[in-house]
Amino acid sequence: MSRALRLTQLLQVLRRHRRPVAGQALADELGISLRTLYRDIETLREQGADLRGEAGVGYQLEPGDVLPPLTLPPAEIDALVLGLRWVAARTEPALAEAARDALARIAHVLPAARREALRDSGLRVGPSRTAAKVPPARLQTVREAVGTQQRLQFAYEDAQGRRTERVVWPFALGYFDEVPMLAAWCEGREDFRHFRLDRIRQVRALAECYLVPRATLLRRWQKAQGIAPDWLDRS
């Protein structure tokens, strides 16, 4: 393994943890000696990574760290291209544009050979024949409310066409192939509910944010539904 790739992998391991990780645990995961790990930690710090901690305490990568030039293996390039192209093809214009910008930004900081591999990737996202039509403005309003933790008010039609008025606390938006689904705490039902975005009408974000942190609602919902946390939720 080249040193540049090893440094990149060390950063990736640190990003997966929210709490300090012991040096020996990091060395074991990377298959290197503790002495080599300490040298790599210092190299990353010299290159601008905000790495907190010390020997015997553990190490943690602070959010917003300055990264050294990216060195991504082919499989990670494929994952990035496919994921961002899916977002660009299947979401509303604002998020699609952000995906294209992110892909261009990543390409800009890759070494020339890796940049060509990213741009010339043969992975494509095909059209969806079953996707329900959801107005882009509705999708953007819901997505932004999840991010800002704002209460949402809307009319909701069930499968029989019956309409009810809802005020909810949106905390997760699932982009399924058939239709996006909103997971939220419903004030009227006093419970978690799931809403198809193609059945939501007259949606608007209220000025007030809900008081329970989104992360707390997400963990309670996962527990209630028996859903295991994904890799970003694990420390």
Coordinates of C-alpha atoms in Angstrom, one line a residue:
M1 CA 0.0 0.0 0.0
S2 CA 1.4 3.4 -0.9
R3 CA 1.8 6.0 1.8
A4 CA -0.7 8.4 0.2
L5 CA -3.4 5.7 0.1
R6 CA -2.6 4.7 3.7
L7 CA -3.1 8.3 4.9
T8 CA -6.4 8.5 3.0
Q9 CA -7.6 5.2 4.6
L10 CA -6.5 6.5 8.0
L11 CA -8.7 9.6 7.5
Q12 CA -11.6 7.4 6.4
V13 CA -11.3 5.3 9.5
L14 CA -11.3 8.4 11.7
R15 CA -14.3 9.8 10.0
R16 CA -16.4 6.7 10.9
H17 CA -15.9 7.4 14.6
R18 CA -17.4 10.3 16.6
R19 CA -15.4 9.6 19.7
P20 CA -11.6 9.3 20.2
V21 CA -10.1 6.0 18.9
A22 CA -7.1 4.4 20.5
G23 CA -3.9 4.4 18.5
Q24 CA -3.5 0.7 18.7
A25 CA -7.0 0.1 17.4
L26 CA -6.2 2.4 14.4
A27 CA -2.9 0.6 13.8
D28 CA -4.6 -2.8 13.9
E29 CA -7.3 -1.8 11.5
L30 CA -4.8 -0.5 9.0
G31 CA -2.4 -3.3 9.5
I32 CA 0.6 -1.1 10.4
S33 CA 2.8 -0.7 13.5
L34 CA 2.0 1.8 16.2
R35 CA 5.1 3.7 15.4
T36 CA 4.0 4.1 11.8
L37 CA 0.6 5.2 12.9
Y38 CA 2.1 8.0 15.0
R39 CA 4.2 9.2 12.1
D40 CA 1.1 9.2 9.9
I41 CA -0.9 11.2 12.5
E42 CA 1.8 13.8 12.5
T43 CA 1.9 13.9 8.7
L44 CA -1.8 14.5 8.5
R45 CA -1.5 17.3 11.1
E46 CA 1.2 19.0 9.0
Q47 CA -1.0 18.8 6.0
G48 CA -3.8 20.6 7.8
A49 CA -6.0 17.9 9.2
D50 CA -7.6 18.9 12.5
L51 CA -6.6 15.8 14.5
R52 CA -7.1 16.0 18.2
G53 CA -5.7 13.6 20.8
E54 CA -2.4 12.0 21.8
A55 CA -0.9 8.6 22.6
G56 CA -2.7 6.9 25.4
V57 CA -5.8 9.0 25.0
G58 CA -6.9 8.3 21.5
Y59 CA -7.4 10.3 18.3
Q60 CA -10.4 12.1 16.8
L61 CA -10.9 14.0 13.5
E62 CA -12.7 17.3 14.1
P63 CA -15.5 18.3 11.7
G64 CA -14.4 20.7 8.9
D65 CA -10.9 19.3 8.7
V66 CA -8.6 20.4 5.9
L67 CA -7.8 17.4 3.8
P68 CA -4.7 16.6 1.9
P69 CA -5.1 15.8 -1.8
L70 CA -7.5 13.0 -2.3
T71 CA -6.3 9.6 -3.4
L72 CA -9.3 7.3 -4.0
P73 CA -9.1 3.7 -5.1
P74 CA -11.2 2.7 -8.2
A75 CA -14.1 1.2 -6.1
E76 CA -14.6 4.4 -4.1
I77 CA -14.5 6.5 -7.3
D78 CA -17.2 4.2 -8.8
A79 CA -19.3 4.5 -5.6
L80 CA -19.1 8.3 -5.7
V81 CA -19.9 8.6 -9.4
L82 CA -22.9 6.2 -9.2
G83 CA -24.3 7.8 -6.0
L84 CA -24.0 11.4 -7.2
R85 CA -25.4 10.5 -10.6
W86 CA -28.4 8.9 -8.9
V87 CA -29.0 12.0 -6.9
A88 CA -28.7 14.2 -10.0
A89 CA -31.2 12.0 -11.8
R90 CA -33.8 11.3 -9.1
T91 CA -34.1 14.4 -7.0
E92 CA -35.3 17.9 -7.3
P93 CA -33.3 20.5 -9.3
A94 CA -31.6 22.1 -6.2
L95 CA -30.3 18.8 -4.9
A96 CA -29.4 17.6 -8.4
E97 CA -27.3 20.7 -9.0
A98 CA -25.6 20.2 -5.7
A99 CA -24.7 16.6 -6.7
R100 CA -23.2 17.8 -10.0
D101 CA -21.2 20.5 -8.2
A102 CA -19.9 18.0 -5.6
L103 CA -18.8 15.7 -8.4
A104 CA -16.9 18.6 -10.1
R105 CA -15.4 19.6 -6.8
I106 CA -14.1 16.1 -6.0
A107 CA -12.7 15.8 -9.6
H108 CA -10.9 19.1 -9.1
V109 CA -8.8 17.8 -6.1
L110 CA -8.1 14.3 -7.5
P111 CA -4.7 13.5 -9.1
A112 CA -4.9 13.6 -12.9
A113 CA -5.2 9.8 -13.4
R114 CA -8.0 9.4 -10.8
R115 CA -9.7 12.5 -12.2
E116 CA -9.9 10.9 -15.7
A117 CA -11.2 7.7 -14.1
L118 CA -14.0 9.6 -12.5
R119 CA -15.0 11.6 -15.6
D120 CA -14.8 8.5 -17.8
S121 CA -16.7 6.2 -15.5
G122 CA -19.0 3.9 -17.4
L123 CA -21.5 3.7 -14.5
R124 CA -24.8 5.3 -15.4
V125 CA -28.3 5.6 -13.7
G126 CA -31.1 4.5 -15.9
P127 CA -34.6 6.0 -16.0
S128 CA -37.2 4.9 -13.5
R129 CA -40.4 3.6 -15.0
T130 CA -42.4 3.4 -11.8
A131 CA -41.4 6.6 -10.1
A132 CA -44.4 8.7 -9.0
K133 CA -44.4 12.3 -10.1
V134 CA -43.7 14.6 -7.2
P135 CA -43.5 18.4 -7.9
P136 CA -39.9 19.6 -7.3
A137 CA -41.0 22.5 -5.1
R138 CA -42.8 20.1 -2.8
L139 CA -39.8 17.8 -2.5
Q140 CA -37.5 20.7 -1.8
T141 CA -39.8 22.1 0.9
V142 CA -39.9 18.8 2.7
R143 CA -36.2 18.1 2.3
E144 CA -35.3 21.5 3.6
A145 CA -37.7 21.2 6.6
V146 CA -36.0 17.9 7.5
G147 CA -32.6 19.7 7.5
T148 CA -33.8 22.8 9.5
Q149 CA -36.0 20.8 11.9
Q150 CA -39.1 22.9 11.0
R151 CA -42.6 21.7 11.6
L152 CA -44.6 21.0 8.4
Q153 CA -48.3 21.5 7.8
F154 CA -50.0 19.8 4.9
A155 CA -53.1 18.0 3.7
Y156 CA -52.7 14.3 3.2
E157 CA -54.7 11.9 1.0
D158 CA -54.8 8.2 1.8
A159 CA -55.2 5.4 -0.8
Q160 CA -59.0 5.9 -0.7
G161 CA -58.7 9.7 -1.4
R162 CA -59.7 10.7 2.1
R163 CA -58.0 14.0 3.1
T164 CA -56.7 14.9 6.6
E165 CA -54.8 17.9 7.9
R166 CA -51.5 17.2 9.5
V167 CA -48.8 19.0 11.4
V168 CA -45.7 16.9 11.7
W169 CA -42.1 17.0 12.9
P170 CA -40.1 15.7 9.8
F171 CA -36.9 13.9 10.6
A172 CA -36.1 11.6 7.7
L173 CA -36.8 11.5 4.0
G174 CA -36.4 8.3 2.1
Y175 CA -35.7 8.4 -1.7
F176 CA -37.3 5.1 -2.8
D177 CA -37.4 4.2 -6.4
E178 CA -41.2 4.3 -6.5
V179 CA -41.8 7.5 -4.5
P180 CA -40.1 9.5 -1.8
M181 CA -41.3 8.8 1.7
L182 CA -41.3 11.1 4.7
A183 CA -40.9 9.8 8.3
A184 CA -42.2 12.2 10.9
W185 CA -43.8 12.6 14.3
C186 CA -47.4 13.5 13.8
E187 CA -48.8 15.9 16.4
G188 CA -52.4 14.8 15.8
R189 CA -51.7 11.1 16.1
E190 CA -49.0 11.5 18.7
D191 CA -47.0 8.8 17.0
F192 CA -44.6 8.2 14.2
R193 CA -46.1 8.2 10.7
H194 CA -44.9 7.7 7.1
F195 CA -46.2 9.8 4.3
R196 CA -45.9 9.4 0.5
L197 CA -44.9 12.7 -1.0
D198 CA -47.2 12.1 -4.0
R199 CA -50.1 12.2 -1.6
I200 CA -49.1 15.4 0.2
R201 CA -50.9 18.6 -0.8
Q202 CA -50.5 22.3 0.1
V203 CA -47.4 21.7 2.1
R204 CA -45.7 24.6 4.0
A205 CA -43.0 24.9 6.5
L206 CA -44.1 26.6 9.7
A207 CA -41.9 29.2 11.4
E208 CA -41.5 27.2 14.6
C209 CA -38.9 24.4 14.8
Y210 CA -39.8 21.3 16.8
L211 CA -38.2 21.0 20.2
V212 CA -36.9 17.4 20.2
P213 CA -33.6 17.1 18.3
R214 CA -33.9 15.4 14.9
A215 CA -31.2 12.9 15.9
T216 CA -33.3 11.9 19.0
L217 CA -36.4 11.4 16.9
L218 CA -34.4 9.4 14.4
R219 CA -33.1 7.0 17.1
R220 CA -36.5 6.6 18.7
W221 CA -38.0 5.8 15.3
Q222 CA -35.3 3.3 14.4
K223 CA -35.9 1.6 17.7
A224 CA -39.7 1.5 17.3
Q225 CA -39.3 0.2 13.7
G226 CA -36.5 -2.3 14.5
I227 CA -34.2 -0.5 12.1
A228 CA -30.5 -0.9 12.6
P229 CA -28.5 2.4 12.4
D230 CA -26.5 2.9 9.2
W231 CA -22.8 3.3 9.1
L232 CA -23.0 7.1 9.6
D233 CA -24.9 6.6 12.9
R234 CA -22.4 4.3 14.4
S235 CA -19.6 5.6 16.5

